[in-house]
PDB file of C-alpha atoms in Angstrom:
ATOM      1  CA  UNK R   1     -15.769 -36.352 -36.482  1.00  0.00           C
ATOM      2  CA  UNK R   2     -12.582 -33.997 -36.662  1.00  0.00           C
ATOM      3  CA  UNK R   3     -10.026 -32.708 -34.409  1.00  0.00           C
ATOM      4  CA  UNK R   4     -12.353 -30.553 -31.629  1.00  0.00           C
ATOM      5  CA  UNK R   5     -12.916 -35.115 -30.363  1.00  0.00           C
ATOM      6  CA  UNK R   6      -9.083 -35.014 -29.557  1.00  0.00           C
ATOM      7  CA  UNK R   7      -8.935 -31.598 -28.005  1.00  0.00           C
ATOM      8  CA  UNK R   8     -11.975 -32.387 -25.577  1.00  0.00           C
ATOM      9  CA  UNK R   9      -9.889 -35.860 -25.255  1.00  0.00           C
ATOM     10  CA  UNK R  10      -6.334 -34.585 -24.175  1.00  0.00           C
ATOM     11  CA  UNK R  11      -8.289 -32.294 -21.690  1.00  0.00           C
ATOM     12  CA  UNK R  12      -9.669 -34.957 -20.146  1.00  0.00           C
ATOM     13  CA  UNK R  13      -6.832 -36.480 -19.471  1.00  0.00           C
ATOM     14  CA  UNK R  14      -5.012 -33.253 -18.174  1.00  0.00           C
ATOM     15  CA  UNK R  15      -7.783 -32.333 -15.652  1.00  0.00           C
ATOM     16  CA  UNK R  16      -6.552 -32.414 -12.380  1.00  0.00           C
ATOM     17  CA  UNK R  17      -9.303 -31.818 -10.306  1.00  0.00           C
ATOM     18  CA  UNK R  18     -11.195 -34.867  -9.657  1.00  0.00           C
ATOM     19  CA  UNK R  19     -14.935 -33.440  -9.965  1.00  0.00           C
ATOM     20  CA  UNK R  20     -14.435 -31.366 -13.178  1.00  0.00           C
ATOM     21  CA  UNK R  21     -12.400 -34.756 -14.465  1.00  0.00           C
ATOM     22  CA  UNK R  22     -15.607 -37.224 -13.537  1.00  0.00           C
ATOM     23  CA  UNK R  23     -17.465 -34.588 -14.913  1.00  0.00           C
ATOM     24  CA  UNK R  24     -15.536 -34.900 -18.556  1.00  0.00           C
ATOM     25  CA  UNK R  25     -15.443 -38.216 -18.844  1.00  0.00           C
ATOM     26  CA  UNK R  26     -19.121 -38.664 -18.326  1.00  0.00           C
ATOM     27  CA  UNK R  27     -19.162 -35.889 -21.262  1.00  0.00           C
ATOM     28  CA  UNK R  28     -16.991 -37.885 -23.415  1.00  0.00           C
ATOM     29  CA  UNK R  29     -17.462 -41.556 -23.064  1.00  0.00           C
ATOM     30  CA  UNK R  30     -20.717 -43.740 -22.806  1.00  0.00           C
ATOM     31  CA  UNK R  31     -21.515 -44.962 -19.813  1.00  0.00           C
ATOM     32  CA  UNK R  32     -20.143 -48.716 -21.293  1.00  0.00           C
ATOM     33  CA  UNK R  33     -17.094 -47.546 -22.494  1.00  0.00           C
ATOM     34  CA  UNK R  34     -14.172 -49.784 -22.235  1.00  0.00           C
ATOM     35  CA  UNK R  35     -10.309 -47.939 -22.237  1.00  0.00           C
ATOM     36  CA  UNK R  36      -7.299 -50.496 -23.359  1.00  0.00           C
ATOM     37  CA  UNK R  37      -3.215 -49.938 -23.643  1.00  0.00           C
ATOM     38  CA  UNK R  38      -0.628 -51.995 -22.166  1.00  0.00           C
ATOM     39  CA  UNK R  39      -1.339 -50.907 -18.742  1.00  0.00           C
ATOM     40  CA  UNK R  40      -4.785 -50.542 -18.119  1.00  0.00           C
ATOM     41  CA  UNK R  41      -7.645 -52.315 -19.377  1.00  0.00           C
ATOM     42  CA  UNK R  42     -10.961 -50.678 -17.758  1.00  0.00           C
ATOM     43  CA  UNK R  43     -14.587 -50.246 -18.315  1.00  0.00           C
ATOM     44  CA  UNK R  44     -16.984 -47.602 -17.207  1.00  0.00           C
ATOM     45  CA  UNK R  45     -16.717 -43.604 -16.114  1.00  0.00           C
ATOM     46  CA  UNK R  46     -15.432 -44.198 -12.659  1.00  0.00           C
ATOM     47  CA  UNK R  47     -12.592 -47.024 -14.526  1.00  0.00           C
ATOM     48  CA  UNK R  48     -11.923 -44.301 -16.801  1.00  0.00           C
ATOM     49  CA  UNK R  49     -11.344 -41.470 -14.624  1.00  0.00           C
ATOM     50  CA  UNK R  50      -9.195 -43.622 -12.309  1.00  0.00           C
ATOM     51  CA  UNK R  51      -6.720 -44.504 -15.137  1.00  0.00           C
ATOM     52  CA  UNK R  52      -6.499 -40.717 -16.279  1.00  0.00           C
ATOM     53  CA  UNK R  53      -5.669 -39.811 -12.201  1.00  0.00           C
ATOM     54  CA  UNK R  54      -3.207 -42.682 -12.120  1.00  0.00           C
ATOM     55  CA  UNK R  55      -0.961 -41.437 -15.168  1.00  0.00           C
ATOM     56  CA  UNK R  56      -1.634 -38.316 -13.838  1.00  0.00           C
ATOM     57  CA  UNK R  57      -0.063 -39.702 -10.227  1.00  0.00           C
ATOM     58  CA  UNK R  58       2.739 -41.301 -12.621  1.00  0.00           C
ATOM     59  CA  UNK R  59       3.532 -38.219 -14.058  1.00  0.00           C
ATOM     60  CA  UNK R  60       3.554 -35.454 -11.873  1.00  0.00           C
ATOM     61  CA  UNK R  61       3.655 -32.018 -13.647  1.00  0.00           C
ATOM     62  CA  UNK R  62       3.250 -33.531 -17.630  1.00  0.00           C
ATOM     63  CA  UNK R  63       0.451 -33.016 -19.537  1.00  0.00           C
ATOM     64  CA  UNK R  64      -0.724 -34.634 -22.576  1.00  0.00           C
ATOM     65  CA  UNK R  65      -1.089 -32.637 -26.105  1.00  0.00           C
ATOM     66  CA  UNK R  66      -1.996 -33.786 -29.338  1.00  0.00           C
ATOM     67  CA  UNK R  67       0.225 -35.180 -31.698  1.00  0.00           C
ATOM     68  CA  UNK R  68       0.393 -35.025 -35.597  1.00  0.00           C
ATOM     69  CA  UNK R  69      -1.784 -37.789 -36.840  1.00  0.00           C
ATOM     70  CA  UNK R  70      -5.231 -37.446 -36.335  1.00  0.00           C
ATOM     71  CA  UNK R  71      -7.657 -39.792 -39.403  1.00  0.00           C
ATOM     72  CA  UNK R  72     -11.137 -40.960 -39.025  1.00  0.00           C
ATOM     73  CA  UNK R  73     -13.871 -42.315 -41.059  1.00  0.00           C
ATOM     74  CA  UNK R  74     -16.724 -43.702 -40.200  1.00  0.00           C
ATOM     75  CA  UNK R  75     -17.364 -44.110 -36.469  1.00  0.00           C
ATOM     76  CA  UNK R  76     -13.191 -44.508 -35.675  1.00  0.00           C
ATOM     77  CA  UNK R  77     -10.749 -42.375 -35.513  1.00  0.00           C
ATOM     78  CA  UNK R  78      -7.446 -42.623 -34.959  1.00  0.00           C
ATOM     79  CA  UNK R  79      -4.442 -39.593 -33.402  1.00  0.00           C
ATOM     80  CA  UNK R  80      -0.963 -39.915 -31.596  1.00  0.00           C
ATOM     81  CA  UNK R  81      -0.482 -38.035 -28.086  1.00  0.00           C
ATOM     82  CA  UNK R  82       2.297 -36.699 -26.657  1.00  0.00           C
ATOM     83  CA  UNK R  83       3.229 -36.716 -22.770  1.00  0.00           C
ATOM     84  CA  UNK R  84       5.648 -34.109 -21.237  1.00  0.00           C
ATOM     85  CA  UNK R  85       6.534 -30.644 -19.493  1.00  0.00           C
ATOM     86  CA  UNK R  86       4.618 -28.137 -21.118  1.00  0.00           C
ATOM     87  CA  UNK R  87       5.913 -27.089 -24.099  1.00  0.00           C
ATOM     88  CA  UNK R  88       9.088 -29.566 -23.923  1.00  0.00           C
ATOM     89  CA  UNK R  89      10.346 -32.530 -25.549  1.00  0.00           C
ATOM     90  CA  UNK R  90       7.460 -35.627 -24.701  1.00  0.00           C
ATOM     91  CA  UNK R  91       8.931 -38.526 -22.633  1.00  0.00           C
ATOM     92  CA  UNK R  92       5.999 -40.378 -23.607  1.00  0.00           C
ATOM     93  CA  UNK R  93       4.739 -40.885 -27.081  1.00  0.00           C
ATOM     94  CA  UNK R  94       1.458 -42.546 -28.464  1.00  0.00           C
ATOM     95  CA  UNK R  95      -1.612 -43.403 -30.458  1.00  0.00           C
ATOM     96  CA  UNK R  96      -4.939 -44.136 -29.775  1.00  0.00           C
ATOM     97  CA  UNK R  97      -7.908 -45.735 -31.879  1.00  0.00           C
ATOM     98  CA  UNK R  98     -11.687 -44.453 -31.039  1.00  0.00           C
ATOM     99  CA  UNK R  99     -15.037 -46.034 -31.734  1.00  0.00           C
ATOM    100  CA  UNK R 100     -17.983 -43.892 -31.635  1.00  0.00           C
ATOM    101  CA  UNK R 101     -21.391 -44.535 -30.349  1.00  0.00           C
ATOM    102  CA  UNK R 102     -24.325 -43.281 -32.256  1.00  0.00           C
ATOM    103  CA  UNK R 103     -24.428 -40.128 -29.948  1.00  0.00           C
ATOM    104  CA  UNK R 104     -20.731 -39.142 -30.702  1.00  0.00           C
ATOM    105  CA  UNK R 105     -19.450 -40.167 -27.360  1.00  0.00           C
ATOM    106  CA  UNK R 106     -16.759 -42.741 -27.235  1.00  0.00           C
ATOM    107  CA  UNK R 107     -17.354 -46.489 -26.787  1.00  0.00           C
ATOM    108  CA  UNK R 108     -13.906 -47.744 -26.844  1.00  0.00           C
ATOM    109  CA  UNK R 109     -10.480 -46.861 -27.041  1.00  0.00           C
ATOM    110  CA  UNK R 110      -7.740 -49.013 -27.700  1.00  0.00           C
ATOM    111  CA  UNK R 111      -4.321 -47.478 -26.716  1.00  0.00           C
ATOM    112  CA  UNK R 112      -0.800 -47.864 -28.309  1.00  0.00           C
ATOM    113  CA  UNK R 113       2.812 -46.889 -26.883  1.00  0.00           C
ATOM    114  CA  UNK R 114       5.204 -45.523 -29.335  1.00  0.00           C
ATOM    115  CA  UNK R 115       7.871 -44.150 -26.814  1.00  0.00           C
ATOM    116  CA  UNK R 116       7.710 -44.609 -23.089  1.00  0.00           C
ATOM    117  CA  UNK R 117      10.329 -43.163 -20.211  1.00  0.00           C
ATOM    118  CA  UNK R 118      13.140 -45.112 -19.358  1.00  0.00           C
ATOM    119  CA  UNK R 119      13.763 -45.322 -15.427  1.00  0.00           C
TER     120      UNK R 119
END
Protein backbone atom coordinates (compact mmCIF):
# COMPACT_ATOMS: atom_id res chain seq x y z
CA UNK A 1 0.00 0.00 0.00
CA UNK A 2 1.70 3.56 -0.44
CA UNK A 3 0.75 6.90 -1.53
CA UNK A 4 -0.47 6.19 -5.50
CA UNK A 5 -4.13 4.68 -2.85
CA UNK A 6 -4.47 8.44 -1.79
CA UNK A 7 -3.80 10.02 -5.13
CA UNK A 8 -6.45 7.69 -6.95
CA UNK A 9 -8.54 8.66 -3.60
CA UNK A 10 -8.46 12.59 -3.69
CA UNK A 11 -9.34 12.17 -7.48
CA UNK A 12 -12.21 10.56 -6.75
CA UNK A 13 -13.43 12.89 -4.78
CA UNK A 14 -12.54 15.87 -7.17
CA UNK A 15 -14.28 14.31 -10.25
CA UNK A 16 -16.93 16.33 -11.32
CA UNK A 17 -18.48 14.57 -13.91
CA UNK A 18 -20.87 12.13 -12.65
CA UNK A 19 -20.07 9.05 -15.09
CA UNK A 20 -16.22 9.22 -14.89
CA UNK A 21 -16.94 9.71 -10.83
CA UNK A 22 -19.32 6.31 -10.68
CA UNK A 23 -16.83 5.01 -12.76
CA UNK A 24 -13.88 5.66 -9.94
CA UNK A 25 -15.52 4.68 -7.21
CA UNK A 26 -16.45 1.34 -8.60
CA UNK A 27 -12.47 1.30 -9.29
CA UNK A 28 -11.68 2.09 -5.81
CA UNK A 29 -14.08 0.67 -3.35
CA UNK A 30 -15.75 -2.87 -3.11
CA UNK A 31 -18.96 -3.13 -3.97
CA UNK A 32 -19.78 -3.40 0.20
CA UNK A 33 -17.92 -0.60 1.12
CA UNK A 34 -19.20 1.48 3.89
CA UNK A 35 -17.89 5.55 4.02
CA UNK A 36 -18.21 7.23 7.75
CA UNK A 37 -17.38 11.04 9.10
CA UNK A 38 -19.59 13.21 10.99
CA UNK A 39 -21.83 13.84 8.16
CA UNK A 40 -22.37 10.98 6.19
CA UNK A 41 -22.54 7.49 7.03
CA UNK A 42 -23.16 5.40 3.64
CA UNK A 43 -22.71 2.06 2.13
CA UNK A 44 -22.29 0.96 -1.42
CA UNK A 45 -20.90 2.69 -4.93
CA UNK A 46 -23.99 4.66 -5.68
CA UNK A 47 -23.86 5.89 -1.44
CA UNK A 48 -20.40 6.67 -2.13
CA UNK A 49 -20.55 8.65 -5.16
CA UNK A 50 -23.52 10.62 -3.79
CA UNK A 51 -21.53 11.83 -0.71
CA UNK A 52 -18.43 12.83 -2.97
CA UNK A 53 -21.21 15.00 -5.36
CA UNK A 54 -22.73 16.42 -2.21
CA UNK A 55 -19.37 17.99 -0.75
CA UNK A 56 -18.74 18.67 -4.08
CA UNK A 57 -22.38 20.71 -4.18
CA UNK A 58 -21.13 22.12 -0.63
CA UNK A 59 -18.15 23.35 -1.97
CA UNK A 60 -18.38 24.80 -5.17
CA UNK A 61 -14.97 25.42 -6.89
CA UNK A 62 -12.58 23.48 -3.91
CA UNK A 63 -10.92 20.54 -4.48
CA UNK A 64 -9.42 18.14 -2.20
CA UNK A 65 -5.41 17.41 -2.13
CA UNK A 66 -3.47 15.34 0.00
CA UNK A 67 -2.17 16.29 3.14
CA UNK A 68 1.13 15.40 5.03
CA UNK A 69 0.44 12.25 6.90
CA UNK A 70 -0.02 9.34 5.00
CA UNK A 71 1.00 5.57 7.35
CA UNK A 72 -0.21 2.16 6.67
CA UNK A 73 0.51 -1.31 7.62
CA UNK A 74 -1.18 -4.09 7.12
CA UNK A 75 -4.52 -3.75 5.32
CA UNK A 76 -5.11 0.17 6.91
CA UNK A 77 -3.87 3.08 6.16
CA UNK A 78 -4.24 6.17 7.41
CA UNK A 79 -3.59 10.25 5.51
CA UNK A 80 -5.02 13.84 6.25
CA UNK A 81 -6.80 15.82 3.25
CA UNK A 82 -7.03 19.15 2.63
CA UNK A 83 -10.17 21.08 1.09
CA UNK A 84 -9.78 24.49 -0.71
CA UNK A 85 -9.19 26.81 -3.89
CA UNK A 86 -6.57 25.35 -5.78
CA UNK A 87 -3.44 26.01 -4.58
CA UNK A 88 -4.77 28.23 -1.49
CA UNK A 89 -5.03 28.04 2.10
CA UNK A 90 -7.68 24.73 2.91
CA UNK A 91 -10.92 25.79 4.70
CA UNK A 92 -11.37 22.30 5.43
CA UNK A 93 -8.89 20.02 7.04
CA UNK A 94 -8.92 16.15 7.69
CA UNK A 95 -7.97 12.53 8.11
CA UNK A 96 -9.18 9.47 7.00
CA UNK A 97 -8.56 5.70 8.08
CA UNK A 98 -8.78 2.86 5.16
CA UNK A 99 -9.33 -0.86 5.38
CA UNK A 100 -8.40 -2.89 2.50
CA UNK A 101 -10.06 -5.84 0.99
CA UNK A 102 -7.98 -8.68 -0.21
CA UNK A 103 -8.10 -7.20 -3.82
CA UNK A 104 -6.67 -3.74 -2.72
CA UNK A 105 -9.90 -1.94 -3.08
CA UNK A 106 -11.28 -0.20 -0.08
CA UNK A 107 -13.81 -1.73 2.34
CA UNK A 108 -14.24 1.03 4.72
CA UNK A 109 -13.35 4.37 5.51
CA UNK A 110 -13.84 6.05 8.59
CA UNK A 111 -13.54 9.90 8.30
CA UNK A 112 -12.21 12.56 10.80
CA UNK A 113 -12.58 16.54 10.79
CA UNK A 114 -9.63 18.45 11.92
CA UNK A 115 -10.74 21.99 10.68
CA UNK A 116 -14.07 22.75 9.11
CA UNK A 117 -15.44 26.38 7.62
CA UNK A 118 -17.05 28.61 9.82
CA UNK A 119 -20.35 30.22 8.28
Amino acid sequence: MDTTLVDRYIAAWNETDADARTKAVAELWTEDATYTDPLADMAGHAGIAAVIEGAQGMFPGLVFSAGHVFEAHHNIARFTWHLGPAGGEPVAVGFDVVELAADGRIRKVLGFLDKVPTA
